[in-house]
XYZ file of C-alpha atoms in Angstrom:
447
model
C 24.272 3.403 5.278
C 20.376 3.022 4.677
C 18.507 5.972 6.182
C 14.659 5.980 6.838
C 12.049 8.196 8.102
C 12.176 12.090 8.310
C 14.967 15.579 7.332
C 16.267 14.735 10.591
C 17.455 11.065 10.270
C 18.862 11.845 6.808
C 20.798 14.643 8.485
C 22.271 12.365 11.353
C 22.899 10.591 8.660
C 25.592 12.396 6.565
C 26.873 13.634 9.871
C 27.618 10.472 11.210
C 29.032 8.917 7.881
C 31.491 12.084 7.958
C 32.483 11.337 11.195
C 32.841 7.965 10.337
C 35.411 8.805 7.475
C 37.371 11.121 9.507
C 38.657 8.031 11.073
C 39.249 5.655 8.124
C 35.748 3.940 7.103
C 34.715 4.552 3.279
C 31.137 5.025 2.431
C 30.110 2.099 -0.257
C 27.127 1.279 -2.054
C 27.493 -2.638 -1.879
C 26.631 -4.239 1.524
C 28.212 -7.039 1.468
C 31.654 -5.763 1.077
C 30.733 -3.820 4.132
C 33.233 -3.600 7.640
C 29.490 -2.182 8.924
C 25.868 -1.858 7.555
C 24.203 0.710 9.315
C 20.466 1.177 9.421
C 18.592 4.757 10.789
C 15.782 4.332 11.309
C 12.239 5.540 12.067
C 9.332 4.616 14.169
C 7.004 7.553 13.413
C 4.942 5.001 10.948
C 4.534 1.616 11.093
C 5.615 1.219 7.531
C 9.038 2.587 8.025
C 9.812 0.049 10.870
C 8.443 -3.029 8.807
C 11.121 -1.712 5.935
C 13.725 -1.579 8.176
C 12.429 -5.156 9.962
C 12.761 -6.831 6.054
C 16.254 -5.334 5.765
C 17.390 -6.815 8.989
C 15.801 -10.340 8.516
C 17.941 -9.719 4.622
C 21.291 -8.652 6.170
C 20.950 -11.367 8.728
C 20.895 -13.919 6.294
C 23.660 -12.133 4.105
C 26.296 -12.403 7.661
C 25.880 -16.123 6.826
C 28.059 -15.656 3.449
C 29.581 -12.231 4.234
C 31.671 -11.072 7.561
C 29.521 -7.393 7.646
C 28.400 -5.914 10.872
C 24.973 -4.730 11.424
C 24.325 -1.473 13.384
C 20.707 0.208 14.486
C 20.429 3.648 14.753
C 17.977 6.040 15.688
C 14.316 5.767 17.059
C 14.002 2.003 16.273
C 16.853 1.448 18.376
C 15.381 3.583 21.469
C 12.075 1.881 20.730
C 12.615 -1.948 20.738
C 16.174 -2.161 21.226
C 16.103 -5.813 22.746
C 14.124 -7.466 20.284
C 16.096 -6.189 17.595
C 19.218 -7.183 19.802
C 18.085 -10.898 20.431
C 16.268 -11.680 16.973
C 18.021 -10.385 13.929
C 21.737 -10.337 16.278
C 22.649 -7.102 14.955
C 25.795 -6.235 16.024
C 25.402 -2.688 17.610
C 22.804 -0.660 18.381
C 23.052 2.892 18.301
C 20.119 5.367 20.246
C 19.663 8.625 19.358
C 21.515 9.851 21.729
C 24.981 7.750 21.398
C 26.125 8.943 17.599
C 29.597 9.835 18.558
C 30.023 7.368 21.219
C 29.447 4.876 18.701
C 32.035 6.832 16.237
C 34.861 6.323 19.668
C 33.754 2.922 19.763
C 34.651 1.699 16.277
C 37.394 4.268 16.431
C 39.130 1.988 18.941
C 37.645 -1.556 17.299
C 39.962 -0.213 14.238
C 42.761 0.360 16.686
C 43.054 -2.642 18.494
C 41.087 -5.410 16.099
C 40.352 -4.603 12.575
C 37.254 -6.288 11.037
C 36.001 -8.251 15.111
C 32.396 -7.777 15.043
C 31.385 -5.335 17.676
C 28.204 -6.937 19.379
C 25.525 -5.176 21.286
C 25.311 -8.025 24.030
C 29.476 -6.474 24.797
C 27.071 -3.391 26.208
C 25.188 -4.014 29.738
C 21.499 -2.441 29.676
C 21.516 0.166 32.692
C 18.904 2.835 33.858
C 19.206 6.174 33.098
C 21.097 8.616 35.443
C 18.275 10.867 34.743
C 14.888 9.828 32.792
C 14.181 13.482 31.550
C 17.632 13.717 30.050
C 17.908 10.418 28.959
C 16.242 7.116 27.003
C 17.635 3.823 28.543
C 19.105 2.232 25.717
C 20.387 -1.226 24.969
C 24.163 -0.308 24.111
C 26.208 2.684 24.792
C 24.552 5.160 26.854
C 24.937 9.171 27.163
C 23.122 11.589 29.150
C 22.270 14.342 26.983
C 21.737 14.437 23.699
C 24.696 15.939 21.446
C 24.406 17.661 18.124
C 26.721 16.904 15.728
C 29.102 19.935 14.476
C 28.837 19.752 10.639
C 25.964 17.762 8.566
C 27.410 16.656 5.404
C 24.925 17.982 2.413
C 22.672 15.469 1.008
C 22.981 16.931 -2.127
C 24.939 18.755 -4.614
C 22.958 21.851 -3.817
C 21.148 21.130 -0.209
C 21.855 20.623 3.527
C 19.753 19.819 6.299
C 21.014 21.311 9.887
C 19.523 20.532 12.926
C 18.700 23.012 14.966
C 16.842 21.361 17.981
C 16.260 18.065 19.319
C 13.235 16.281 20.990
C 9.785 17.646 21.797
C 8.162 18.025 24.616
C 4.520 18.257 23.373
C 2.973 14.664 23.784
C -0.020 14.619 21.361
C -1.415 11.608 22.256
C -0.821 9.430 18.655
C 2.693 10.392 18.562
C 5.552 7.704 19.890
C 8.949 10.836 18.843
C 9.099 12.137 22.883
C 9.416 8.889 23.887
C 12.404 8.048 21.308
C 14.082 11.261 21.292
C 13.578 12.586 24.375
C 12.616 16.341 25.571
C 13.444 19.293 23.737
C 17.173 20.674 23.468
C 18.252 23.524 21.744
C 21.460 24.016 20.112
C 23.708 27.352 20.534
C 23.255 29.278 18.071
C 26.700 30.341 17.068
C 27.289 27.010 16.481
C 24.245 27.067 13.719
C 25.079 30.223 12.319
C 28.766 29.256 11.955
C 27.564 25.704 10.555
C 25.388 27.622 7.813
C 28.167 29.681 6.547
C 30.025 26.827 5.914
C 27.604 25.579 4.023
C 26.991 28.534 1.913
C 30.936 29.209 1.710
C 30.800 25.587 0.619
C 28.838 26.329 -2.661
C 25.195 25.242 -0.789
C 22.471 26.847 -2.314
C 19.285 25.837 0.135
C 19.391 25.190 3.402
C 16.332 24.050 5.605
C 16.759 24.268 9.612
C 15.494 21.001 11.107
C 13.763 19.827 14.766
C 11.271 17.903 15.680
C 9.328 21.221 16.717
C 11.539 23.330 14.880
C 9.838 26.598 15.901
C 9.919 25.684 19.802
C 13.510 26.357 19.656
C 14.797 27.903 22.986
C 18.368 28.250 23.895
C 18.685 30.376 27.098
C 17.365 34.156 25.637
C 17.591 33.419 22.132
C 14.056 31.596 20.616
C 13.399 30.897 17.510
C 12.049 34.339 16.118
C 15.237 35.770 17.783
C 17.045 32.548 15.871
C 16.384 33.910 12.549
C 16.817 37.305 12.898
C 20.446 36.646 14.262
C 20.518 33.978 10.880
C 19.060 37.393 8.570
C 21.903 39.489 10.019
C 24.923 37.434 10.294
C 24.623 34.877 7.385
C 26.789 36.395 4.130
C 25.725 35.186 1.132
C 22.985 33.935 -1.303
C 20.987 31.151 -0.175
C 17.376 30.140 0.295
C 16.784 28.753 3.780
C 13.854 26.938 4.979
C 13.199 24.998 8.166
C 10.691 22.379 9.585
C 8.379 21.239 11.273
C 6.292 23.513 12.354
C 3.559 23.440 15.593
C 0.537 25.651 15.148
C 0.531 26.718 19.261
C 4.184 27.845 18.455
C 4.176 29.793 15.918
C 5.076 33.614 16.855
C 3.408 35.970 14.102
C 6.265 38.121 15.201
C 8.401 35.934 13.093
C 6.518 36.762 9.775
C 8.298 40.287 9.751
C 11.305 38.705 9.622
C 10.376 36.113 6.901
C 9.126 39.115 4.633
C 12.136 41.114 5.283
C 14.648 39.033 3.940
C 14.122 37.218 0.357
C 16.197 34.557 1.175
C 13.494 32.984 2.925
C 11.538 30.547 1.230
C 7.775 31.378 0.717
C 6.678 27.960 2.102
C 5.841 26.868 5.308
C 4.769 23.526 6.156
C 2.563 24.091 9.153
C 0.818 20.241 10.850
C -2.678 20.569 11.304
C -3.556 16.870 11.820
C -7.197 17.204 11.885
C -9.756 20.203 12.253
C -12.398 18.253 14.901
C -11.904 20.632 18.003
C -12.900 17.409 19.756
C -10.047 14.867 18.224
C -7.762 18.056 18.273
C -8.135 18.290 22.280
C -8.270 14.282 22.021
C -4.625 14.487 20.572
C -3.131 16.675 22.646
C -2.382 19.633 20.104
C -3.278 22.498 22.167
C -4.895 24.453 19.715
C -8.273 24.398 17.860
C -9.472 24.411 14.411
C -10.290 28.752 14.721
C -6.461 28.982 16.062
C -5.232 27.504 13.107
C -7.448 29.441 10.747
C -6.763 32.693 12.559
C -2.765 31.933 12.379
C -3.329 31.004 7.964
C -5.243 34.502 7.536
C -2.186 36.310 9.680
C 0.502 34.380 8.031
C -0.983 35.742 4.589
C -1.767 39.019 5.057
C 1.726 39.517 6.612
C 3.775 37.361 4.309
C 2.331 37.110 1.374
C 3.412 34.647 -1.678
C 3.805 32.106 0.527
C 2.983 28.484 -0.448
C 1.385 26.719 2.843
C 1.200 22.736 3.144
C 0.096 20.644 6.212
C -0.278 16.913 7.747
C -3.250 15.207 7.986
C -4.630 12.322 9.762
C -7.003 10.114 9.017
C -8.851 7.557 11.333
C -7.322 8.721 14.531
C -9.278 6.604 17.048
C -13.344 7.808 17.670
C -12.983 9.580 14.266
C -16.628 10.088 13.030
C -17.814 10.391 9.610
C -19.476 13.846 10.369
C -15.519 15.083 11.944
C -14.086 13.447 8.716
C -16.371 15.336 6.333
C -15.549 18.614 8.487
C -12.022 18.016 7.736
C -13.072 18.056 3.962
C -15.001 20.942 4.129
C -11.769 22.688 6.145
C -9.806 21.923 3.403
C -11.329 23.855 0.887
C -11.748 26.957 3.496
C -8.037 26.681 3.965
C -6.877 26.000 0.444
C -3.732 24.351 1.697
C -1.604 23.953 -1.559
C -0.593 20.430 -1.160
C -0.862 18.126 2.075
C 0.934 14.667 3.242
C -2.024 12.731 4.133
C -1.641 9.576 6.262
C -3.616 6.985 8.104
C -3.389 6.706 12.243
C -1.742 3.824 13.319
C -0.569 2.315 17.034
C 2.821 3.571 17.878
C 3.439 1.172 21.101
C 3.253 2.792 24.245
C 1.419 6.198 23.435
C -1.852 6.983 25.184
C -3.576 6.284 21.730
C -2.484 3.235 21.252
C -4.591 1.754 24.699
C -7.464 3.222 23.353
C -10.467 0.564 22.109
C -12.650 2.952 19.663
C -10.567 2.406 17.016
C -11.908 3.001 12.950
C -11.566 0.023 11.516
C -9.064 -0.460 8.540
C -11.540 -0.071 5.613
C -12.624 2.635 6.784
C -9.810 4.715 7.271
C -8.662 3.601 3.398
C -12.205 4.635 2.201
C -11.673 8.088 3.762
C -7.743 8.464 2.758
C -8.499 8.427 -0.604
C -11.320 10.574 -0.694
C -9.361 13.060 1.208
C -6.595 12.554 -1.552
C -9.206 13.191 -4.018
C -10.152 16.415 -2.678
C -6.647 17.921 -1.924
C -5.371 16.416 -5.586
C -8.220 18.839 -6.890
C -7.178 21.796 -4.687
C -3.753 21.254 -5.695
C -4.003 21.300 -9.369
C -6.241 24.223 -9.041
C -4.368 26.328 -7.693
C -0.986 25.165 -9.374
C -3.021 25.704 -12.599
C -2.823 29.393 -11.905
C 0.472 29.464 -11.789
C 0.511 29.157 -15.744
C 2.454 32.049 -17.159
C 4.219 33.170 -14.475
C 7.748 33.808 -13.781
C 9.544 31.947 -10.872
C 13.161 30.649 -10.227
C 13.870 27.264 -10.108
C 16.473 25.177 -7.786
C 17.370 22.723 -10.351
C 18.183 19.422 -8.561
C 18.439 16.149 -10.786
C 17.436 14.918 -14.297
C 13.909 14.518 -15.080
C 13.322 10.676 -15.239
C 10.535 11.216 -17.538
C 11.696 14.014 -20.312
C 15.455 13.340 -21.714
C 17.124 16.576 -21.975
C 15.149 18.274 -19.283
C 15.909 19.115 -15.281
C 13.557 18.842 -12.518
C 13.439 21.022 -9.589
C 11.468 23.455 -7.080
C 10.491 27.014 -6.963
C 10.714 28.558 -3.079
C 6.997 27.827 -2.667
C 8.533 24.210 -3.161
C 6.645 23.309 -6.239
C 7.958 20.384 -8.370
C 9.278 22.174 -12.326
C 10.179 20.664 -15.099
C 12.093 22.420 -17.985
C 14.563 22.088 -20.530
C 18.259 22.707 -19.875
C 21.513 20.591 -19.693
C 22.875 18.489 -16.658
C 25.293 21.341 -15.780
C 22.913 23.383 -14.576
C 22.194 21.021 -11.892
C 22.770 22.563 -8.903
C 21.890 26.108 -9.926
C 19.331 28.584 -9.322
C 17.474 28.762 -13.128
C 14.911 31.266 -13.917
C 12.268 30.088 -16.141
C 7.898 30.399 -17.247
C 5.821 28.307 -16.602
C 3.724 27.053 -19.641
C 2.055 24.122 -18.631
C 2.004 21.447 -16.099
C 0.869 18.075 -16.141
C -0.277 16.147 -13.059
C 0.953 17.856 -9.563
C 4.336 19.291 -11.704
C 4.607 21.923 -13.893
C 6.421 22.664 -16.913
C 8.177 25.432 -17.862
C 10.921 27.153 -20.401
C 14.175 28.254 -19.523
C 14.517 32.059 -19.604
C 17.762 33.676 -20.777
């Protein structure tokens, strides 16, 4: 299984490869001495689709030596399901919301006739029984979306859970309501009884997932009410976290309850996109650049520690240079402490893809990296205070760089360095910080 794209995907992910093992498949590493390759994919970013286009035109030729099967899942396979179909002949194709029909499929294909390729054009394409519940997809077809019980970790130490599916927001760049539908909300006994599990497993962080995580809204229980239920029920030690975040849904209400209970990561990532008013109403995000500020200046007075990064876009169309250097002048009033910066692209089939006052490609590179620039500089700044201080540290792998030392992150999800052996991988490590070098610090184990 190859997984692309955001938390989400790499959840589905590890759910469905469990569910595919309950019934006899065994995850490998080598493709071609695959039963099935399976692909999830992503069509947020052009980028991610063209990586998952080059693996397809590579397993396609590797079917010519090698009896594997080729599956599509996720948004790609919503998005342009017959093309993928009819060019690369991949053998099933899997929309986000047929996961465990697929799993019933194969379950029966092992049944009846081990190792026949299961091909897509087997499945007729039909409409919808109802558009707002469901995508038309090429393949097996479901109504309503259906979330997945358990979510295998994808890690020693982490899991992601999904917690809602969908949005139903529309910013006008954005091609996810179109691939995964409107907004569902899963029950929340089901979470909370999916993240004990996880902590009775031995899971030390935990980070609740949706596509507008904090629209959450399962008949009276939102998502404020969400993680106060999570703060009262949930036993044990574990530092939860949960994304992504819209500024126009963010309840300050729920800042009492991040502040109240410690196993709450300090960190919330929180999408600005831009701070034009203009290209902010242009998108679709239904709030402006003074609602955003307003929300920062609550968000740290009430929960204070916290580390705060963001999204940014660059060269959405009509962008100006004047808007672009009032983004750069917002990001020093803000101070974000780090940002994922990217440039607009057409996603087929959104309103801003029809639009013809586009910023041309140079451009849009020209600006990207002087936007990197300045948040690099903000970055280091204010990580550079952090020299001296205390913090504990979520070890998670070996350093690539350093032999003998770990790297992992601090709850305001800062990348640490330090010295310690591979057993402590895994484990919550306190330790100073005495230097850093780059965007990561380094630090010294404390006893």
């Amino acid at each position: 299984m190859e997984t692309y794209g955001c938390q989400m995907n790499k959840a589905e992910s590890r759910a469905l490869a469990g569910e595919l093992t309950n019934i006899g498949y065994q995850e490998i590493d080598q493709p071609e001495q695959a039963a099935w390759v399976i692909l999830n994919t992503c069509s947020v970013r052009k980028t991610a689709e063209d990586k998952v286009l080059g693996r397809l035109g590579y397993f396609k030729a590797m079917k010519k030596k090698h009896p594997i099967k080729v599956a599509v899942m996720g948004c790609m396979g919503e998005r342009i399901k017959e093309m993928l179909a009819k060019v690369f002949e991949v053998d099933a194709i899997i929309g986000n919301f047929n996961k465990k029909l697929f799993v019933e499929r194969v379950k029966e294909d092992l049944k009846s006739a081990p190792g026949i390729p299961l091909r897509a054009t087997q499945y007729p394409l039909k409409p919808a029984p109802n558009p707002q519940k469901a995508i038309v997809t090429y393949g097996i077809l479901a109504e309503q979306y259906d979330f997945f019980s358990y979510h295998h970790p994808v890690s020693k130490s982490h899991a992601f859970v999904p917690i809602m599916h969908g949005c139903n927001h529309f910013c006008t760049f954005c091609i996810v309501p179109y691939v995964r539908g409107r907004e569902i909300s899963r029950d929340p006994d089901d979470i909370v009884q999916e993240l004990q599990k996880h902590v009775d497993n031995g899971i030390k962080e935990i980070t609740l997932l949706g596509q507008n995580v904090n629209s959450y809204h399962h008949q009276k229980t939102d998502f404020t009410a969400l993680l106060d239920k999570i703060s009262a029920e949930l036993q044990g030690h574990v530092w939860l976290r949960f994304l992504s975040s819209h500024p126009k849904d963010l309840d300050p209400a729920l800042l009492d309850i991040l502040d109240a209970d410690l196993r709450f990561c300090r960190h919330l990532h929180l999408a600005l996109q831009h701070s034009s008013n203009r290209l902010l109403a242009e998108m679709n995000r239904g709030h402006t650049k003074e609602d955003f500020l307003a929300l920062v200046h609550t968000m740290r007075e009430k929960w204070p520690g916290m580390a705060l990064t963001t999204d940014l876009m660059i060269g959405f169309p009509s962008e100006t240079d004047e808007e672009f250097e009032e983004l750069l002048e917002f990001l020093h009033i803000v101070q974000f402490d780090d940002a994922y910066t990217y440039q607009y692209n057409d996603r087929e089939g959104t309103p801003a893809s029809r639009r013809t006052d586009k910023v041309p490609e140079e451009v849009k590179t020209q600006r990207i990296q002087k936007m990197i620039e300045v948040q690099r500089a903000i970055t280091q700044k204010k990580l550079s205070k952090r020299i001296g201080a205390e913090t504990v540290v979520l070890a998670e792998s070996t350093a690539k760089t350093q032999a003998g030392y770990l790297l992992g992150r601090n709850e305001q999800n800062e990348n640490i360095i330090f010295p310690a052996s591979a057993d402590a991988i895994g484990q919550f490590v306190k330790v100073r910080i005495v230097d850093m070098k780059g965007q990561t610090l380094l630090a010294e184990a404390l006893v």
